[in-house]
Coordinates of C-alpha atoms in Angstrom, one line a residue:
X14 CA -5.1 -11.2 12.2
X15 CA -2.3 -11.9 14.9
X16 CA -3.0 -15.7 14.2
X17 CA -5.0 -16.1 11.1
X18 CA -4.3 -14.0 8.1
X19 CA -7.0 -15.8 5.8
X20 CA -9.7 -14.6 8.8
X21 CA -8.3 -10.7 8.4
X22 CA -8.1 -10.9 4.3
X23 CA -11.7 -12.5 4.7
X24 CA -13.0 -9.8 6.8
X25 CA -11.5 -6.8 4.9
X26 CA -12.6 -8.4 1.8
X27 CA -16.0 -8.6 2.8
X28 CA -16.6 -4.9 4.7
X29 CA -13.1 -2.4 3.6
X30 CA -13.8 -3.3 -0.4
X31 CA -16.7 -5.4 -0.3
X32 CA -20.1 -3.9 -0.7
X33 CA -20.2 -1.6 2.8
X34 CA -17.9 0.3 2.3
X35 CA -18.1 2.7 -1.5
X36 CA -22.6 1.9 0.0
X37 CA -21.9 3.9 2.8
X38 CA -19.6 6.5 0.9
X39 CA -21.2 6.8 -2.3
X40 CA -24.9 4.7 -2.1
X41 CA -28.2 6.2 -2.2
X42 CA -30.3 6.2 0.4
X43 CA -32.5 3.5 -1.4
X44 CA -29.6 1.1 -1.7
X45 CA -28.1 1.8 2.2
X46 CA -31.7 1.0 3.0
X47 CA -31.9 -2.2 0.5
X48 CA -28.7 -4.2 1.5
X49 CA -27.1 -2.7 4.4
X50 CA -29.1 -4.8 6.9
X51 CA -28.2 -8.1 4.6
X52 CA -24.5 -8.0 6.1
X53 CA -26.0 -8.1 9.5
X54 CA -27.7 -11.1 8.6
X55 CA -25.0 -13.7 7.0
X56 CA -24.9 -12.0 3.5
X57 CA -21.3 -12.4 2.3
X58 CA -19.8 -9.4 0.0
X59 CA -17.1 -8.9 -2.4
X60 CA -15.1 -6.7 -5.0
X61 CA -14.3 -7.5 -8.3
X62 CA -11.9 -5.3 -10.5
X63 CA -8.9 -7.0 -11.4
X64 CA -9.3 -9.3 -14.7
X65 CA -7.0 -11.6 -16.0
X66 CA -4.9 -9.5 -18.2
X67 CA -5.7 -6.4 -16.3
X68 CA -3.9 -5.7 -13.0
X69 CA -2.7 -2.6 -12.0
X70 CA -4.0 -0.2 -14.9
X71 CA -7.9 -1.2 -14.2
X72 CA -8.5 1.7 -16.9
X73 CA -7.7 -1.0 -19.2
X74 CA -10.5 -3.7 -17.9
X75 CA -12.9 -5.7 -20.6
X76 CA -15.3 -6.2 -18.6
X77 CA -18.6 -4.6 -20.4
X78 CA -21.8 -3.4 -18.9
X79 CA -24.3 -2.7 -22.1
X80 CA -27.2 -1.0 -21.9
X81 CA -31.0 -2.5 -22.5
X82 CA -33.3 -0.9 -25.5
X83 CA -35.9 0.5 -22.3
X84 CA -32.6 2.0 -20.6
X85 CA -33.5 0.2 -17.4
X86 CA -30.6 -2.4 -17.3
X87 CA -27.3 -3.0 -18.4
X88 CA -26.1 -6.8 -19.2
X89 CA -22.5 -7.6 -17.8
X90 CA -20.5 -9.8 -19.7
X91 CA -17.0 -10.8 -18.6
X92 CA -14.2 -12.2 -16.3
X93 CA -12.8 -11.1 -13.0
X94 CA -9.6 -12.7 -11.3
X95 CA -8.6 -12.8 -8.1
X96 CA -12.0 -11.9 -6.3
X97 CA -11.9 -12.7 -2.6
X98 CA -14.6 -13.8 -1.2
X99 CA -16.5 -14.3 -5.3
X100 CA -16.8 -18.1 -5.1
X101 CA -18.8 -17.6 -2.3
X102 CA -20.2 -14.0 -2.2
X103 CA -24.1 -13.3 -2.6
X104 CA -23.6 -9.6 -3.4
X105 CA -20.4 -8.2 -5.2
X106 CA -19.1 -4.8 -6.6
X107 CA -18.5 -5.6 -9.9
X108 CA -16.5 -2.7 -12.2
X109 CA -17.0 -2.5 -15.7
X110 CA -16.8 -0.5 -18.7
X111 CA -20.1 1.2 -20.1
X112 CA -20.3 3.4 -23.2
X113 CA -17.9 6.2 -23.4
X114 CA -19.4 9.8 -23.5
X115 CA -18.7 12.5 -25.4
X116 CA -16.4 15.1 -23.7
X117 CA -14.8 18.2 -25.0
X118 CA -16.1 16.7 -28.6
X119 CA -13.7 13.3 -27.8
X120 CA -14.7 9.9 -26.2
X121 CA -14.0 9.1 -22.8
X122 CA -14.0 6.1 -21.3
X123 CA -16.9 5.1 -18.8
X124 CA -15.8 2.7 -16.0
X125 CA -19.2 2.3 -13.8
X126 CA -19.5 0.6 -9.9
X127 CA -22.4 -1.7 -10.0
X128 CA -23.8 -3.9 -7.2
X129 CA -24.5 -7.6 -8.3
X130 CA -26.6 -10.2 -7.0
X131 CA -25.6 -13.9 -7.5
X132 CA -29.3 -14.3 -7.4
X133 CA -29.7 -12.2 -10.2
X134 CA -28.4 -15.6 -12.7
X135 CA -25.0 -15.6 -15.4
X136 CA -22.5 -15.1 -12.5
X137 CA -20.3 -18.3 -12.8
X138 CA -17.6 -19.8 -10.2
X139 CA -15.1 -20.4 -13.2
X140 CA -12.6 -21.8 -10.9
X141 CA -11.4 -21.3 -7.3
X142 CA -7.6 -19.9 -6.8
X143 CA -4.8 -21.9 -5.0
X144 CA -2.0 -19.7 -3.1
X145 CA 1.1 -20.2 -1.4
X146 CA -0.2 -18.6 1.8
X147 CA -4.1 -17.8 2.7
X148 CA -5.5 -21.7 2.4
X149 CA -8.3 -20.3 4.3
X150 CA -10.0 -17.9 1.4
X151 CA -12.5 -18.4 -1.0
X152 CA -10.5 -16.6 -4.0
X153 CA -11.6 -17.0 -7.4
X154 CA -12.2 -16.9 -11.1
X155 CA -15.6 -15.7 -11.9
X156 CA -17.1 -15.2 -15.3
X157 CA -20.2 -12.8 -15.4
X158 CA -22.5 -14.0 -18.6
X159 CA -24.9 -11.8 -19.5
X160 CA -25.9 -10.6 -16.0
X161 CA -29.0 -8.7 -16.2
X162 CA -28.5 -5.6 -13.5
X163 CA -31.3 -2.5 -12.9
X164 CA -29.6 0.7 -13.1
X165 CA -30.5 1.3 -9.4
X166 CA -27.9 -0.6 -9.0
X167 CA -25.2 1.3 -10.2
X168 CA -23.2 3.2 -7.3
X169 CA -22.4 7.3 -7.6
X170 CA -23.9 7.1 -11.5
X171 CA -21.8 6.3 -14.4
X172 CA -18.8 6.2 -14.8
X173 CA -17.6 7.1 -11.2
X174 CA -16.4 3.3 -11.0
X175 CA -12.7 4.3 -10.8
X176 CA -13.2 7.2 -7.9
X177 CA -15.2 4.6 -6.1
X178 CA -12.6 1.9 -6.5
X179 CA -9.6 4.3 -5.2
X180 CA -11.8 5.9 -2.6
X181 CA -12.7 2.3 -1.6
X182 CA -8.7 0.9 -1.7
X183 CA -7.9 3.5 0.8
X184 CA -10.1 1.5 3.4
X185 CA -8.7 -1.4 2.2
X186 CA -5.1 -0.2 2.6
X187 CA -5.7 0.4 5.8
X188 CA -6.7 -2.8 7.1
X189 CA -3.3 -4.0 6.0
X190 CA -1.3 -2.0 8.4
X191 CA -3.3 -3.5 11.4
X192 CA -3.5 -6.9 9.9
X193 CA 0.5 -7.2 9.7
X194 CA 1.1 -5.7 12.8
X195 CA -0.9 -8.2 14.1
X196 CA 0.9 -11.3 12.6
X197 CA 4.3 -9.4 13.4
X198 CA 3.1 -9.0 17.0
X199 CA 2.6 -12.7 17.0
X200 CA 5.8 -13.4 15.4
X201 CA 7.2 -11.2 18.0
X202 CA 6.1 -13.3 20.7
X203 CA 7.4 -16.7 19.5
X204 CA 10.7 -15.2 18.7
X205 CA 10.8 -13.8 22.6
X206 CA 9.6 -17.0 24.0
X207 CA 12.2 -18.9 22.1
X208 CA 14.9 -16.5 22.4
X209 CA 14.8 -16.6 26.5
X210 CA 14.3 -21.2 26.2
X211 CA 16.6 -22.0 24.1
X212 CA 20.3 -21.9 25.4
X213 CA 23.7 -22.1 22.9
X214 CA 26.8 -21.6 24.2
X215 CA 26.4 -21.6 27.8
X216 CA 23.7 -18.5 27.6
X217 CA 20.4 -17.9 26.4
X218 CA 20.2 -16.9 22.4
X219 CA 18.6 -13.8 23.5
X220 CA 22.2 -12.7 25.1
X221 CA 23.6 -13.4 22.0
X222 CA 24.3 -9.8 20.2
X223 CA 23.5 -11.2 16.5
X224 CA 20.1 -12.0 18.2
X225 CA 19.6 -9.3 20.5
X226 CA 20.1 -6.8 17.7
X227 CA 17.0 -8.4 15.7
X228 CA 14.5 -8.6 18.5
X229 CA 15.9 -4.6 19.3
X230 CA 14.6 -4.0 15.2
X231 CA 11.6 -6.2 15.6
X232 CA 10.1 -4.5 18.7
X233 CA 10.9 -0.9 17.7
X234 CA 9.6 -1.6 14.6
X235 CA 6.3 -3.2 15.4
X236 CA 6.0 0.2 17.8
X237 CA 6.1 2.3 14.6
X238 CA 4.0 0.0 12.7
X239 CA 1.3 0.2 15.5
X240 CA 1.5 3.8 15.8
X241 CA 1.4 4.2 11.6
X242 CA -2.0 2.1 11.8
X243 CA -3.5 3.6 14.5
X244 CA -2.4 7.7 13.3
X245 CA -3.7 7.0 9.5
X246 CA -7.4 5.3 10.9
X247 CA -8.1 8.0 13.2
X248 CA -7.4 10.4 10.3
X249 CA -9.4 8.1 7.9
X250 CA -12.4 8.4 11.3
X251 CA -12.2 11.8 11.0
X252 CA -13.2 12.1 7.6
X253 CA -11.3 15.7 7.1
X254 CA -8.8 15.1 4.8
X255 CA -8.3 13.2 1.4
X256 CA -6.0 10.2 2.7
X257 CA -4.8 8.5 -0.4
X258 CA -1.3 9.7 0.0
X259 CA -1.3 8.4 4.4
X260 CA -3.2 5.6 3.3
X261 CA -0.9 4.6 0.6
X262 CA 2.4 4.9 2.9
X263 CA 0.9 3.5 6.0
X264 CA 0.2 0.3 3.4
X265 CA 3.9 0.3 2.3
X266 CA 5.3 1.1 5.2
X267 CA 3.9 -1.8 7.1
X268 CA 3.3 -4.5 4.8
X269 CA 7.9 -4.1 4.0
X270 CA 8.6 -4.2 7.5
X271 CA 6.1 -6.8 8.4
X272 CA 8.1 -8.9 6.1
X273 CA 11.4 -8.4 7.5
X274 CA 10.1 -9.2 10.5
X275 CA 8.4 -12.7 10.0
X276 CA 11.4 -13.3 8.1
X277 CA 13.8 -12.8 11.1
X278 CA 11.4 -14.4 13.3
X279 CA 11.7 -17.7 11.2
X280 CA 15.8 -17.4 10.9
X281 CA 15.9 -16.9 15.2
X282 CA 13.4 -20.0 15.5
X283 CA 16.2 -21.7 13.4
X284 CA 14.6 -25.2 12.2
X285 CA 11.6 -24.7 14.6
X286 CA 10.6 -21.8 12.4
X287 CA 10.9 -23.7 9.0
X288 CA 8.8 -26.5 10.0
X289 CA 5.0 -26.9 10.5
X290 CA 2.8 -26.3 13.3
X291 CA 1.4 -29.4 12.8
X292 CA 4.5 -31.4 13.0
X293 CA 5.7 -29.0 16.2
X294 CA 2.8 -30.6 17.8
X295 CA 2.6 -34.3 17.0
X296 CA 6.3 -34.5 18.1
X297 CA 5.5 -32.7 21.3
X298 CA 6.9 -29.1 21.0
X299 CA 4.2 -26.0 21.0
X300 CA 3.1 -25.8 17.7
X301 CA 4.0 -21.8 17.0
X302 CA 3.1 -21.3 13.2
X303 CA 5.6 -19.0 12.3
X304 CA 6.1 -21.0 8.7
X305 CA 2.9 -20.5 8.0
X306 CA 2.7 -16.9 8.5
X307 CA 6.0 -16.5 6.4
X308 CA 3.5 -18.0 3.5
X309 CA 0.6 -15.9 4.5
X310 CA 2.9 -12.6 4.3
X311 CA 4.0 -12.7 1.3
X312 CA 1.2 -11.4 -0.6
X313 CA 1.3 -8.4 1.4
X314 CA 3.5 -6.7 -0.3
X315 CA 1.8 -7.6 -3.8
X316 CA -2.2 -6.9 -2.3
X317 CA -4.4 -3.6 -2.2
X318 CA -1.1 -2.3 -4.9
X319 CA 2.1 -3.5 -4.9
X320 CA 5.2 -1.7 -3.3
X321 CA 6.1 -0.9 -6.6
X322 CA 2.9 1.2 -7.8
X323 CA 2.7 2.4 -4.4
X324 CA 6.1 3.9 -4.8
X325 CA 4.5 5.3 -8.0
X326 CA 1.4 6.4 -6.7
X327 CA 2.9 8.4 -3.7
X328 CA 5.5 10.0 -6.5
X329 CA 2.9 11.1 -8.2
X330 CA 0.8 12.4 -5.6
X331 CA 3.6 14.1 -4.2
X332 CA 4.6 16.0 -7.6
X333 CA 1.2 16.7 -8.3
X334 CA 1.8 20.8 -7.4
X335 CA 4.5 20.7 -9.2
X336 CA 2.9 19.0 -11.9
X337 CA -0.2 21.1 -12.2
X338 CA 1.9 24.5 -12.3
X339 CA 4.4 23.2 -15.0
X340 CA 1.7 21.8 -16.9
X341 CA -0.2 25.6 -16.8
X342 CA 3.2 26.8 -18.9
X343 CA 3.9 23.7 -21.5
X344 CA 0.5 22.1 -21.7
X345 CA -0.7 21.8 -25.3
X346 CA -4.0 23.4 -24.8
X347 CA -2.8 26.5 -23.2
X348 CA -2.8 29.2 -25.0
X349 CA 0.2 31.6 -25.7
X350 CA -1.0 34.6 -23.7
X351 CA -2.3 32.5 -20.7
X352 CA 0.7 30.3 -21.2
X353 CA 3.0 33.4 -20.4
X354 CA 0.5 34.8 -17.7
X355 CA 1.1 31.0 -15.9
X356 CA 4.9 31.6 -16.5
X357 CA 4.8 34.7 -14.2
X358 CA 2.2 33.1 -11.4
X359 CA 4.5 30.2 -11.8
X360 CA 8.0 32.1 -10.8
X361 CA 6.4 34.3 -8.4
X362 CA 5.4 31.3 -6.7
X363 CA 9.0 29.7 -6.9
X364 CA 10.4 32.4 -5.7
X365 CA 9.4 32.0 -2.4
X366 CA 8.6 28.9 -1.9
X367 CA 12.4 27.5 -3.0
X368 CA 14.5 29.4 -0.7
X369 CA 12.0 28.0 2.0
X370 CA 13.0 24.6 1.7
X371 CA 16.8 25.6 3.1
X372 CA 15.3 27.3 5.8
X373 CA 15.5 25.2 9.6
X374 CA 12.6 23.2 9.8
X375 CA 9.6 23.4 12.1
X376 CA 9.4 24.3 16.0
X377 CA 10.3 21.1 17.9
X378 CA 5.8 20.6 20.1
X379 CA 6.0 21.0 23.6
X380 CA 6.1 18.9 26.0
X381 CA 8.5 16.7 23.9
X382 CA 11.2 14.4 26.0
X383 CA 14.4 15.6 25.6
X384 CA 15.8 12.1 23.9
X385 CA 13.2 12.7 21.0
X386 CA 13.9 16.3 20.1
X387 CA 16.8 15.5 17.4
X388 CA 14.4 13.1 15.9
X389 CA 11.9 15.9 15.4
X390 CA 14.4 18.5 14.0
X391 CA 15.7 15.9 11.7
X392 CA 12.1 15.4 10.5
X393 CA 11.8 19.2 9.9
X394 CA 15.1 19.3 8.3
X395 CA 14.8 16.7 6.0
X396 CA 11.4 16.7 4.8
X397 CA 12.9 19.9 3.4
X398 CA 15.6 18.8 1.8
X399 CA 13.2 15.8 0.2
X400 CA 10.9 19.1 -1.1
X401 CA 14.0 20.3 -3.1
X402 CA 15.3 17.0 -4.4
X403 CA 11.7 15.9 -5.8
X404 CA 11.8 19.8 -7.2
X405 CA 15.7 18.8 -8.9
X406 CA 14.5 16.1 -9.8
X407 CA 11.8 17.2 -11.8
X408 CA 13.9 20.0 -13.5
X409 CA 16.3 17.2 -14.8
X410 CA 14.1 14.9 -15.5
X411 CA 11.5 16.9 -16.6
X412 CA 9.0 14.5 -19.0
X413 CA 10.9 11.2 -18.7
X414 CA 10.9 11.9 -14.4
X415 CA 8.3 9.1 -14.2
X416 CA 10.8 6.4 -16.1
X417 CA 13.4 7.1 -13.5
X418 CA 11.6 4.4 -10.7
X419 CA 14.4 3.9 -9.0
X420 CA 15.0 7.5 -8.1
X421 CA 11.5 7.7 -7.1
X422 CA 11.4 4.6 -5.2
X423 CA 14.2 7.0 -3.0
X424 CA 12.5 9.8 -2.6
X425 CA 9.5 7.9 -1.4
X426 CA 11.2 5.6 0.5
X427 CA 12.6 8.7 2.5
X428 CA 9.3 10.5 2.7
X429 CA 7.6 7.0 4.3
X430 CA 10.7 6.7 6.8
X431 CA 9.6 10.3 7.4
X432 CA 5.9 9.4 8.0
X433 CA 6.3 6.5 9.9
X434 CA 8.8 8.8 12.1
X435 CA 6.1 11.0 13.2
X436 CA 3.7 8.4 13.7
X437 CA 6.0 6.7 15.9
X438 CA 7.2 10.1 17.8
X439 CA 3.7 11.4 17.9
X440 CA 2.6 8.1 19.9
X441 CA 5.6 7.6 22.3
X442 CA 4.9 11.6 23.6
X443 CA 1.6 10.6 23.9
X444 CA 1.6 7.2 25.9
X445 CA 4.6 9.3 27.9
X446 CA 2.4 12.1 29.1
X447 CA -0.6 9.4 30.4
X448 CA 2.5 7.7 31.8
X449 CA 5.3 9.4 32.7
X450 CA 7.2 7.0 35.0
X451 CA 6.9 4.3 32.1
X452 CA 10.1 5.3 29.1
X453 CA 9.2 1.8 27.2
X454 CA 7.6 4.0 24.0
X455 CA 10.4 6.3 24.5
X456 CA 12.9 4.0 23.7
X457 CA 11.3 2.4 21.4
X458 CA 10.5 5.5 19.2
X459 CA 14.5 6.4 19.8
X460 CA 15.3 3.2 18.6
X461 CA 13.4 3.4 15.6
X462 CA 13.9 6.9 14.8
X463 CA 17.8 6.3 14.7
X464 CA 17.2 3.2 12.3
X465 CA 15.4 5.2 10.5
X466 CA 17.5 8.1 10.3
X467 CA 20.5 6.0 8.7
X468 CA 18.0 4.2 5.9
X469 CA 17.4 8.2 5.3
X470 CA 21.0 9.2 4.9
X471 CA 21.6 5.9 2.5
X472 CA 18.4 7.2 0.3
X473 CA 19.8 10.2 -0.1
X474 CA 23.3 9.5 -0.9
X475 CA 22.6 7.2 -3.8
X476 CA 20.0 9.9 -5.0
X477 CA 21.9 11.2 -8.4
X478 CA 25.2 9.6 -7.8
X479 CA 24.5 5.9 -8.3
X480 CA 24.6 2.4 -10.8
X481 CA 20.8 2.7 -11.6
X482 CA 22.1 2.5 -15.4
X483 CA 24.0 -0.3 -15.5
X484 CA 21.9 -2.4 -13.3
X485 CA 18.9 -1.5 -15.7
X486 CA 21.4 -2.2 -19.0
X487 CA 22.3 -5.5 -16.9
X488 CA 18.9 -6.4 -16.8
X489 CA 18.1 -6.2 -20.1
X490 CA 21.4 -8.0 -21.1
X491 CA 19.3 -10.4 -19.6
X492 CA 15.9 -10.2 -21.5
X493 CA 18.0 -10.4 -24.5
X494 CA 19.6 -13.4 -23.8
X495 CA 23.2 -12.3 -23.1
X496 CA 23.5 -14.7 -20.5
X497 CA 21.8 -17.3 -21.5
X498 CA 24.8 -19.9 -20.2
X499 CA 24.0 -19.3 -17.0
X500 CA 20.8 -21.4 -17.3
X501 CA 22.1 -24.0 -19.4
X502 CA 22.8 -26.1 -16.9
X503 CA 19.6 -26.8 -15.2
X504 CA 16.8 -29.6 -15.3

């Protein structure tokens, strides 16, 4: 991943989303039995959700799976987009809708996980994707004509499709943080090589404070990113908690940083960083691919979610206690007398749990360096004070909370700083205590942790009291055409 991104997206395609991984979580035995042991022998996997007009909502997907007269197959028919790994996978997850069922006397829809063979016949390469970045993958089009599948083949039963796909983009998320930290740790290493060669102005650019100040960032960040990756697998390992909420930060956390970094590592390496490897090396220079991973990253931030659903995602996740006890007052279904029997659970509950969040925060662990301990109490403190701004934030919003992105976007930008805090503290104690005459994770984990604290204090400050509505009436100015001159003039 350090070098090659299109090797890591490859990889994660094939065993985080691919097949493996919702076999081994949600597969009979029959099925672990039937294609497990293909993967150690060549077979090449994939997942297909996304469609062409379907992207992040995949409850809205076309893709049908209809069921035979003798109930012992179902015939796909339709397109997926984007399918790493499709033009050239032999077995593929495919997701599609199948006939709704009757609940609580309405329809709901069925989205099913079913396990497809190319050798099965009907699954068409329709055309293979070009990017800007990742000229290494085999990322497609594929149309699935009337694919004739055995319903052994279906994965957890029907209509568990969209628990298996989220269950299954946790892995995924997952690989990201490694993979940019990887590419970041290579970017890294040109920038430091470069920095200490290359002499301006009588010194070495790396003496330079406008320089110095961005290999600081880069390094303490890259620490954090490490620690974020490694923290959120050994939880995924453990298999103790539900993840989706670590899994979805440590994602967003990395994948935004990553890209600050290869972007600073192309503006240090000046010229050197815009051009090719390949033209590095036939005029003689080492051929560090820096532009090349500036192409590659990009997509990261778009991939496994975009930062904007992830922002979204972790919102909602994060309200969700407050969602499910306001919901138990004003839900339509509820009836009156349970409605005001919720009211009372629903204050009690407030009533102590509100003046909590002004209390001090947690105990500082010990055995903690001295130098870190602020960082932990502001930790304590603040993830605190985020409780009771989500909590305002829903009494103000109420309803139309989830319209209000960019106050959401705060709060969980906060609450990943927070995160990625602990990860970073968590790791430097520990690499301190198997090596206490060594203060490198130290004062990394300082470094970061004060970075960190400021982007905090800017999140918070622009909370309530900010220009989120004329920006957005700006923007649709805009759409509408109010500034239409300022296009007028180009070719």
């Amino acid at each position: 991943a350090s070098y090659c991104a299109s090797t890591a997206v490859y990889l994660s395609a094939h065993q985080s989303i691919g097949v493996p991984q919702p076999l081994i979580v949600f597969g009979t035995e029959e099925q672990k039995q039937k294609f497990l042991p293909r993967f150690a022998t060549g077979s090449i996997s994939a997942f297909a959700l996304t469609e062409p007009d379907v992207g992040s909502d995949p409850a809205k997907m076309t893709t049908k799976a209809e069921p035979t007269p003798d109930g012992k197959h179902f015939i796909i028919n339709g397109e997926k987009l984007w399918c790493t790994n499709g033009i050239r996978a032999d077995i593929m997850v495919v997701m599609a809708q199948t006939p709704a069922k009757i609940v609580h006397g309405k329809p709901r829809q069925q989205i099913t996980a079913f396990i497809v063979e190319r050798s099965m016949g009907g699954v068409e390469n329709v055309h293979r994707c070009e990017f800007m970045g990742l000229k290494g993958i085999q990322n497609g089009l594929l149309r699935f004509n009337n694919v004739k599948v055995p319903v052994e083949n279906i994965i957890g039963g029907e209509g568990q499709g969209l628990k298996i796909a989220l269950t299954t983009l946790n892995t995924g998320r997952l690989t990201m943080p490694a993979a940019v930290t990887g590419a970041s740790k290579y970017c890294l290493q040109s920038v430091i090589e470069w920095s200490n060669e290359r002499v301006q102005w009588g010194s070495k650019i790396g003496k330079h404070e406008a320089v110095a100040s961005k290999i600081a960032a880069m390094t303490s960040t890259i620490f954090a990113m490490e620690s974020v990756s490694e923290i959120a697998s050994v939880m995924a390992d453990k298999k103790e908690t539900d993840i989706r909420l670590e899994a979805a930060m440590a994602k967003l956390a990395t994948t935004e940083a990553s890209w600050k970094i290869v972007d600073g590592a192309v503006q240090i390496r000046g010229g050197r960083g815009y051009e090719t490897a390949r033209s590095l090396k036939a005029r003689g220079e080492k051929p560090w691919a820096v532009e090349r991973v500036m192409r590659d990253a990009r997509i990261n931030t778009i991939i496994e979610g975009t930062s904007q659903i992830m922002r979204l995602f972790i919102a909602r996740e994060a309200m969700d206690m407050h969602v499910r006890n306001i919901m138990s007052v004003i839900g339509p279904r509820v009836s009156f007398f349970k409605r005001i029997g919720n009211f009372f659970k629903a204050f009690a509950f407030y009533a102590v749990w509100y003046p909590k969040q002004y209390l001090p925060g947690s105990t500082v662990p010990e055995g903690v360096p001295s130098r870190l301990m602020t960082h932990f109490k502001f930790i304590g403190c603040n993830a605190k004070k985020l409780a009771r701004h989500l909590f305002h934030a829903m009494m103000i919003y109420q309803t139309n909370l989830e319209g209000k992105q960019h106050l959401l976007a705060k709060l969980v930008n906060v609450g990943t700083d927070l995160f990625s805090m602990s990860c970073a503290l968590s790791r430097a104690v520990y690499l301190h205590q198997q090596n206490p005459s060594d203060d490198g994770a130290l004062e990394l984990a300082d470094l970061f942790c004060l970075q960190a604290r400021g982007r905090i204090r800017k999140q918070f400050s622009g909370l309530f009291f900010n220009r989120d509505k004329f920006v957005y009436k700006v923007a649709q100015n805009a759409l509408e055409g109010k500034y239409r001159w300022l296009e007028s003039d180009i070719f």
